[in-house]
Short mmCIF file of C-alpha atoms in Angstrom, two decimals:
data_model
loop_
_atom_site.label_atom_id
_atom_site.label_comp_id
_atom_site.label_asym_id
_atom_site.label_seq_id
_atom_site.Cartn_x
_atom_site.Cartn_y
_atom_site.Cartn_z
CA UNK A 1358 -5.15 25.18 11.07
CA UNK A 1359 -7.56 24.85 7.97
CA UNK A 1360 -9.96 22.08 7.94
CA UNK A 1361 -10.11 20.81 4.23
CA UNK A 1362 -13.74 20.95 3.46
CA UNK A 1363 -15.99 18.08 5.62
CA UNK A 1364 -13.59 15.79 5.32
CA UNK A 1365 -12.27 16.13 9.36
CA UNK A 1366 -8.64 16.68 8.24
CA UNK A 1367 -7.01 19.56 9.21
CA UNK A 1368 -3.57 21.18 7.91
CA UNK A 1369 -1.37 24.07 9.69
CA UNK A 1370 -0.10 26.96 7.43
CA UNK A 1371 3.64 25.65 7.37
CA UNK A 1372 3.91 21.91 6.04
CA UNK A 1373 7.46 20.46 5.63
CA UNK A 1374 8.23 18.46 2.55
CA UNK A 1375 10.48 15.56 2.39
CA UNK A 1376 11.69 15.22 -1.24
CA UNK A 1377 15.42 15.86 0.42
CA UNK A 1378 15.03 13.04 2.48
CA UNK A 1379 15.02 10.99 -0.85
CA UNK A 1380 18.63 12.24 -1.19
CA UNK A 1381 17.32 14.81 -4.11
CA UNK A 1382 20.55 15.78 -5.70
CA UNK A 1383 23.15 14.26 -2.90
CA UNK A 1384 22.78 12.05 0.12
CA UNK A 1385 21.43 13.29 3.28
CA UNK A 1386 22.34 10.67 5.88
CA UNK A 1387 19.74 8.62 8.47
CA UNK A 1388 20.38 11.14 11.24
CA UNK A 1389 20.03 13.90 9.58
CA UNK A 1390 16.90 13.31 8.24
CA UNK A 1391 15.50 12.35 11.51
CA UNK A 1392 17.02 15.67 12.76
CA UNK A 1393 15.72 17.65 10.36
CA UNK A 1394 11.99 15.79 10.87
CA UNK A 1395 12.62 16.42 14.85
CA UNK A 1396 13.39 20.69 13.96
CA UNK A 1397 10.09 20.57 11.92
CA UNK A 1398 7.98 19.26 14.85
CA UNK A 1399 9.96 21.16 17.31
CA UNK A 1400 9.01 24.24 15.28
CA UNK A 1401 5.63 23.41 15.50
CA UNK A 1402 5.42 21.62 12.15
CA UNK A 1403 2.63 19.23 12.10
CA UNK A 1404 2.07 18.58 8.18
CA UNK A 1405 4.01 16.19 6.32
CA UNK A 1406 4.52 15.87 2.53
CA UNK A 1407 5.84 13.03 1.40
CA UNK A 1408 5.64 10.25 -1.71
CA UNK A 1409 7.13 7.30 -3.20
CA UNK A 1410 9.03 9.16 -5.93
CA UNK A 1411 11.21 10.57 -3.40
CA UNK A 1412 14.21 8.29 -3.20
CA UNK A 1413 12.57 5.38 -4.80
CA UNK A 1414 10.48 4.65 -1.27
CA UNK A 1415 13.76 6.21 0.73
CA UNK A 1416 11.74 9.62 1.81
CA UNK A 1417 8.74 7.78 3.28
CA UNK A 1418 10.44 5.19 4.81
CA UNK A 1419 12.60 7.73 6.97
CA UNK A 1420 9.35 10.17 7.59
CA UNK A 1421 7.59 7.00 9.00
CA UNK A 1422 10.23 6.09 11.43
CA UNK A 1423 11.07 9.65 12.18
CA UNK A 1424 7.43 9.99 13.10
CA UNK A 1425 6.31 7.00 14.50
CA UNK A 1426 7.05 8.07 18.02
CA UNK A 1427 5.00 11.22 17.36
CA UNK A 1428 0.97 11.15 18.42
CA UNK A 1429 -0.92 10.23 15.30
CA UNK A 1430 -3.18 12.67 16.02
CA UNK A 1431 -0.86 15.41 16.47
CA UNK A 1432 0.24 15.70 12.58
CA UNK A 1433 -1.30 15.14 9.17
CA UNK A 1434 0.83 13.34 6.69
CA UNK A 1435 0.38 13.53 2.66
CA UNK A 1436 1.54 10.81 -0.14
CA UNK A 1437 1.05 10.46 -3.43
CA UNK A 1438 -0.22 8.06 -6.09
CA UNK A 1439 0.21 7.41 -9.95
CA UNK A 1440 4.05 6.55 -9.92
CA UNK A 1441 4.55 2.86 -8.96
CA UNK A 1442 7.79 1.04 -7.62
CA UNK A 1443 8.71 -2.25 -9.04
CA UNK A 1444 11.70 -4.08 -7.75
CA UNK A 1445 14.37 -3.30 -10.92
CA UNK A 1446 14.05 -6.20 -13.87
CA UNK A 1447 17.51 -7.51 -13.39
CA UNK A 1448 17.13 -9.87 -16.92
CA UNK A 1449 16.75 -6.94 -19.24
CA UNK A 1450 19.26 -4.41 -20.85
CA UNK A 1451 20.71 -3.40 -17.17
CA UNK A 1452 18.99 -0.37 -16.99
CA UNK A 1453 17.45 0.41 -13.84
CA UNK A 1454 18.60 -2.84 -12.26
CA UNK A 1455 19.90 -2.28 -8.85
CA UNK A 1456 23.79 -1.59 -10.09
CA UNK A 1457 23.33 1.89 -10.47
CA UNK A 1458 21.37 5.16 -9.07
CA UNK A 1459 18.92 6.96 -9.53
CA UNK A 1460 20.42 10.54 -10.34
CA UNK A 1461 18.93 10.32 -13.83
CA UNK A 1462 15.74 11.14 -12.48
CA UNK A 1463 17.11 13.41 -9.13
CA UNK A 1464 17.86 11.10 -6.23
CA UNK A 1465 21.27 9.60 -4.98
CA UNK A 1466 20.16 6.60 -4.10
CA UNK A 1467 20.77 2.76 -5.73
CA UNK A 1468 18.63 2.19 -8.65
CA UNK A 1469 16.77 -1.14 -6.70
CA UNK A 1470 13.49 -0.28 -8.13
CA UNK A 1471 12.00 1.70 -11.01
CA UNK A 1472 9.43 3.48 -11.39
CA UNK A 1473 6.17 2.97 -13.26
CA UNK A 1474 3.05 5.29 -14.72
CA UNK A 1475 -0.34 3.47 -13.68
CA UNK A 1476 -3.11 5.72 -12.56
CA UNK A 1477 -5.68 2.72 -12.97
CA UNK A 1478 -7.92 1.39 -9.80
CA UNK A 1479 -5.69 -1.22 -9.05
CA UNK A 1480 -2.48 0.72 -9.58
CA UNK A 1481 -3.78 3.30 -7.18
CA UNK A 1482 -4.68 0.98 -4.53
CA UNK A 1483 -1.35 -0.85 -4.76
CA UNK A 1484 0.64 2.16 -4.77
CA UNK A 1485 -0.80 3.57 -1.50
CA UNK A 1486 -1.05 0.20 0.20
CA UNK A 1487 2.93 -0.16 -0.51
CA UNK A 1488 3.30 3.54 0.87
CA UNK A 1489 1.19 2.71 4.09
CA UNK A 1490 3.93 -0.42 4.70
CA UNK A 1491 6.66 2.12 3.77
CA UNK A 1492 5.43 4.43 6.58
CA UNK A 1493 4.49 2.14 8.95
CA UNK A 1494 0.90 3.70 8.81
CA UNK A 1495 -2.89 2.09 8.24
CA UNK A 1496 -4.03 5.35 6.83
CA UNK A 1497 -3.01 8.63 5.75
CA UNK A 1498 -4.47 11.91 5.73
CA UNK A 1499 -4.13 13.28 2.00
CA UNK A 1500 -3.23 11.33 -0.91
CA UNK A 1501 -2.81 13.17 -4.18
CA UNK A 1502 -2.30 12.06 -7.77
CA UNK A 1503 1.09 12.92 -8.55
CA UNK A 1504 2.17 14.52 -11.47
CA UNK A 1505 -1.03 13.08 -14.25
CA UNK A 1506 0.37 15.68 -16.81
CA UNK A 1507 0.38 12.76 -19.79
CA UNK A 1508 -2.10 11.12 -18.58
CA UNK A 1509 -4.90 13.08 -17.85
CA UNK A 1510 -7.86 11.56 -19.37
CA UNK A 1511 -6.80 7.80 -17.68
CA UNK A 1512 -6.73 9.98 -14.10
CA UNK A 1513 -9.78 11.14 -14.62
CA UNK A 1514 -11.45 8.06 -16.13
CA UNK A 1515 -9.78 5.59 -13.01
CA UNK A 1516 -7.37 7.11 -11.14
CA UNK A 1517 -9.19 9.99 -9.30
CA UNK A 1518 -12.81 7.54 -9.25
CA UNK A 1519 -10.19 4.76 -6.93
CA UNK A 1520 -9.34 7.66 -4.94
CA UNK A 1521 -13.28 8.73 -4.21
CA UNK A 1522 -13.25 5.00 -2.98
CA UNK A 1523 -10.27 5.07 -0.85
CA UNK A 1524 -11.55 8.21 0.60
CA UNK A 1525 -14.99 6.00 1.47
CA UNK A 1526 -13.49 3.24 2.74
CA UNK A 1527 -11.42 5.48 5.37
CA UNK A 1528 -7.92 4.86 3.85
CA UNK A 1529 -7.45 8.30 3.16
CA UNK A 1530 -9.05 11.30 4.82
CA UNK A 1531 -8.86 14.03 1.93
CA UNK A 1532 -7.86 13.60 -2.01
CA UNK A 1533 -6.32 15.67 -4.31
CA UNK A 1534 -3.75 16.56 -6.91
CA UNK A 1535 -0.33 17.79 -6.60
CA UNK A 1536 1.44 18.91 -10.23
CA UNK A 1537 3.56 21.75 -11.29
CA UNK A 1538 1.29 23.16 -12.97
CA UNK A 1539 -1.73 25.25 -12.58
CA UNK A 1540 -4.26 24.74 -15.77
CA UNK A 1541 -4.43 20.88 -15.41
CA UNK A 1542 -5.32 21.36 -11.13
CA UNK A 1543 -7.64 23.95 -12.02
CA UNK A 1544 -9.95 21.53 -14.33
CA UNK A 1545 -9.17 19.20 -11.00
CA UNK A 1546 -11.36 21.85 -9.36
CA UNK A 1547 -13.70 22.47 -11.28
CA UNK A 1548 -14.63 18.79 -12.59
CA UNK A 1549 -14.30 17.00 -9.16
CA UNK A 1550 -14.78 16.76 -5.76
CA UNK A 1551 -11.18 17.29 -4.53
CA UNK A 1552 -10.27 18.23 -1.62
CA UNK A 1553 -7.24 19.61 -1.52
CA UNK A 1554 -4.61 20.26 -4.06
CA UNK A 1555 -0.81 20.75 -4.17
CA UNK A 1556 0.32 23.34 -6.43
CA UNK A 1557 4.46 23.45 -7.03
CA UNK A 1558 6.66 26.39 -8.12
CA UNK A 1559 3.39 28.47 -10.02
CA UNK A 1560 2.71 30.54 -7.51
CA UNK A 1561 6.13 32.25 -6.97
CA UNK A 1562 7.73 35.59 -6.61
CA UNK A 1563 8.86 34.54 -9.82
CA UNK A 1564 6.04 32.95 -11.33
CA UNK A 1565 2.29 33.84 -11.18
CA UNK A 1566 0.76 31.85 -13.09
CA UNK A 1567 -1.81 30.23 -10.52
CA UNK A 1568 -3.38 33.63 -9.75
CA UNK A 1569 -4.75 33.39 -13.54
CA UNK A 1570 -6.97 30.31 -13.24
CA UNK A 1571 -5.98 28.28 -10.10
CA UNK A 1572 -6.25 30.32 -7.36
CA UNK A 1573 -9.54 32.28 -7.94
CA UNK A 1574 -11.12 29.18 -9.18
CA UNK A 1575 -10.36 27.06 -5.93
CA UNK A 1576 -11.45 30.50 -3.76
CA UNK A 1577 -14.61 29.74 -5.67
CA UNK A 1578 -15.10 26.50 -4.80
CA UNK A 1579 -13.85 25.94 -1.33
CA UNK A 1580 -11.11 23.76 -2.65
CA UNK A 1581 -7.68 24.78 -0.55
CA UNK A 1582 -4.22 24.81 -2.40
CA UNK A 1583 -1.25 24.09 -0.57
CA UNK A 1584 1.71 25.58 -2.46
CA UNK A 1585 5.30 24.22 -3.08
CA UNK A 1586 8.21 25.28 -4.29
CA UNK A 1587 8.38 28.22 -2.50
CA UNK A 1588 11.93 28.85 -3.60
CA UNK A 1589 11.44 27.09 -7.04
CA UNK A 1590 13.75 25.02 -5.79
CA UNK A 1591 16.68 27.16 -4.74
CA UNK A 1592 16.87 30.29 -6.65
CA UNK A 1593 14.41 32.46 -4.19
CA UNK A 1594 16.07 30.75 -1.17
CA UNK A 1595 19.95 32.16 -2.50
CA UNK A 1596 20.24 33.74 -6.28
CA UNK A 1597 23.41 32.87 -7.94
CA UNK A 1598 24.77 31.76 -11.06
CA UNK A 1599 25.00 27.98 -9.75
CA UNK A 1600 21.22 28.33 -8.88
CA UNK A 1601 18.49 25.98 -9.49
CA UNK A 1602 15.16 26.70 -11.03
CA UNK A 1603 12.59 24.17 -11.14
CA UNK A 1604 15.52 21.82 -10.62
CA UNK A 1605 17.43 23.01 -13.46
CA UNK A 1606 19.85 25.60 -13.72
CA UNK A 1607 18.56 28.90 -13.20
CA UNK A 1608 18.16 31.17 -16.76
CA UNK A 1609 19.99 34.04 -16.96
CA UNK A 1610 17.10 36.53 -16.92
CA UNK A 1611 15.20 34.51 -13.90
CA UNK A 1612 18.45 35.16 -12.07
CA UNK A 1613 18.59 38.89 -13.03
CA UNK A 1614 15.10 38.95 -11.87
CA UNK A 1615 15.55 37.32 -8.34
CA UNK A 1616 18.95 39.69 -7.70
CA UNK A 1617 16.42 42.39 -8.48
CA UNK A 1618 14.19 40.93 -5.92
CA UNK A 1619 16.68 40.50 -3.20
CA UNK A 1620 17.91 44.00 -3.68
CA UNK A 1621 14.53 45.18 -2.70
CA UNK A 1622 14.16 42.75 0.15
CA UNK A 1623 17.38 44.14 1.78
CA UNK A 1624 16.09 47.94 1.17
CA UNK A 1625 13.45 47.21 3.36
CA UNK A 1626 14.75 44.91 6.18
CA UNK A 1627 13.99 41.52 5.10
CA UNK A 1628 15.26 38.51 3.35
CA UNK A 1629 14.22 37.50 0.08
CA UNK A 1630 13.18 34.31 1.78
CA UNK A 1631 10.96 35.73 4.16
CA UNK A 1632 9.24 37.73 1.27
CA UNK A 1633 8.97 34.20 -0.92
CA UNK A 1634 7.23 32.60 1.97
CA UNK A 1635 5.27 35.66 2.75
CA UNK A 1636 4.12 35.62 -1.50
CA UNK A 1637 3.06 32.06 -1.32
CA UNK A 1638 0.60 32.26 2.38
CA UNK A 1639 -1.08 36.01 1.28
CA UNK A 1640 -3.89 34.53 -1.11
CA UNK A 1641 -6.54 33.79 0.88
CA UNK A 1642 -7.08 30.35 -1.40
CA UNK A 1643 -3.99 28.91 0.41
CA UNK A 1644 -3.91 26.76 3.37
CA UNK A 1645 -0.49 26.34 3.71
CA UNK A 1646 3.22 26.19 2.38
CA UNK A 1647 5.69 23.43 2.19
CA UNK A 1648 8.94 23.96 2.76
CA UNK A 1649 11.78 21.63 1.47
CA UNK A 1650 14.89 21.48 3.55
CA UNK A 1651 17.73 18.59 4.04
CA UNK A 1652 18.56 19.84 7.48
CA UNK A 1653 17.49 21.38 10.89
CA UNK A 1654 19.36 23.66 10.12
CA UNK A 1655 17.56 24.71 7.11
CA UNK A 1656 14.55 23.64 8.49
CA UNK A 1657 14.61 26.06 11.84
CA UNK A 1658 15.37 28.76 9.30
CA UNK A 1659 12.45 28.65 7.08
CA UNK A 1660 10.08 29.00 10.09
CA UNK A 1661 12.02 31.71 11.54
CA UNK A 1662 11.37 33.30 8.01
CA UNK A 1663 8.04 32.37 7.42
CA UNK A 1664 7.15 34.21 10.84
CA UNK A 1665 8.83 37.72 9.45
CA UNK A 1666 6.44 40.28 8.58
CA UNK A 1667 7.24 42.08 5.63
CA UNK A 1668 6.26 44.91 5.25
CA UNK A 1669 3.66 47.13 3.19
CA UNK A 1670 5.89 48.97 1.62
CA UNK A 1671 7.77 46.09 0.05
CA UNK A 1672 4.83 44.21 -1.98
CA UNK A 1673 4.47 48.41 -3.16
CA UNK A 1674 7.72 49.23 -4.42
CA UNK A 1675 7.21 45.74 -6.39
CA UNK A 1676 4.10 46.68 -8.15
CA UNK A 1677 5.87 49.90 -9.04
CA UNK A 1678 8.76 47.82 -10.52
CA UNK A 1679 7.09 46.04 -12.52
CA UNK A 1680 7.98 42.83 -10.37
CA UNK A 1681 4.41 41.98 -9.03
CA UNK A 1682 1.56 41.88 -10.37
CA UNK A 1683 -1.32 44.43 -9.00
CA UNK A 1684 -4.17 41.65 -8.59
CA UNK A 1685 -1.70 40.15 -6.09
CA UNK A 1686 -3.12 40.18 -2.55
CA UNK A 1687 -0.08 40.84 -0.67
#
């Protein structure tokens, strides 16, 4: 477990993230989503991502009742802030009105709400208090500002200030930032007093672009990282020309590249999934990695990969490639 500075939360170095319990892409049903919840904590799984962009509401809601027969001590749970639900305006154009879904923006679930930008005080504080009723919680451990991309000077003016204030008044145990991207976290770090923050798909077998700024400047300041998008979101986890990367589909050279990768995996005994997971824990900046599955079957086999040692020569025959780069502490 790492504690996240003094603020009495701890997280474990595998953290399971729920944005397949949304339905991301196509429906996962109620039971297996609690099955897949049940694998995580059966594998010893005792961090929890989660936020309200995930299924319009649909991923919390099932983490909370999935959980709420587990110790509340026993786990640490994460949400996010800075995309608010409204029930859908059903006297406008019809868009976003409950009659159809949400696949537009990723999810297979009925468009009954929509989602809205506000990273002010009182959009902060609403957003988490409707994600506490979601999870059936009077507090959670992390809550990070999701996604401020185009809207960075309004986080940093309100949004992140509300979240020093939630942290004070004990509705939240650690704050941070989760974005998928590394230059905007980094400032994150070095202009506030964050706790924690989530970095997604940028710091990859195939992408590296947190070592630049993120990572060393967090290792500076005692801020931990926890990274997602291990897989960047399917191509590490099984290249082929169908797969995903960053949630579109994969480029033709990114593909080349992961093939490339696998081929070396196999050469020296392990999966290209073990060596993903085994990228993303090595810097010593990172407290742990979320992994995103839609069932325990998926789930059980992430942690049986993210327990694989791989092996020296490996991360070597990389650098030599050309497929790592030599600052990596692998």
């Amino acid at each position: 477990m790492t504690a996240l500075g003094a603020t009495g939360v701890d997280i474990g170095p595998l953290g399971f993230g729920t944005a397949a319990l949304g339905n991301l892409y196509t429906e996962v049903g109620e039971d297996q989503a609690h099955e897949a919840v049940t694998a995580a904590w059966d594998a010893g799984i005792r961090y929890f991502d989660t936020a309200p962009h995930y299924g319009l509401g649909l991923a919390e809601r099932r983490l909370g009742a999935a959980l709420r027969t587990r110790p509340r001590t026993e786990y640490t749970l994460s949400t996010k802030v800075g995309r608010r639900l409204e029930p859908a305006d059903r006297t406008g154009d019809g868009t976003g009105d409950g009659t159809g879904d949400d696949l537009a923006a990723g999810f297979a679930v009925p468009a009954t709400h929509r989602r809205v930008w506000d990273f002010t005080a009182d959009g902060i504080r609403r957003t988490l208090e409707s994600s506490l009723d979601r999870l059936g919680l009077d507090r959670v451990d992390i809550a990070y500002l999701h996604d401020p991309d185009d809207h960075a000077e309004a986080t940093f003016r309100e949004g992140y200030p509300a979240l020093e204030r939630l942290r004070a008044e004990g509705l939240v145990g650690a704050i941070g930032a989760g974005m998928n991207q590394s230059a905007l976290l980094t400032r994150f770090v070095h202009d506030t007093d964050v706790d924690v923050v989530l970095c997604a798909g940028r710091h990859t077998l195939l992408d590296h672009s947190a070592l630049t700024d993120l990572l060393p400047a967090a290792l500076a300041r005692g801020v931990s990282v926890v990274v997602g998008g291990a897989f960047n979101s399917g191509l590490l986890a099984d290249p082929r020309p169908d797969a995903t990367y960053d949630y579109t589909q994969a480029p033709p050279a990114l593909l080349e590249r992961a093939l490339r990768l696998r081929e070396t995996a196999r050469a020296h005994g392990v999966t290209l999934r073990a060596a993903a997971l085994s990228h993303c824990a090595a810097h010593p900046a990172v407290a742990s990695v979320l992994i995103g599955a839609r069932s325990a079957a998926e789930v059980r086999d992430c942690a049986e990969q993210y327990a694989v040692p791989v092996p020296a020569s490996f991360w070597r025959e990389l650098r030599e490639r050309g497929l790592l780069p030599r600052e990596e502490p692998v």
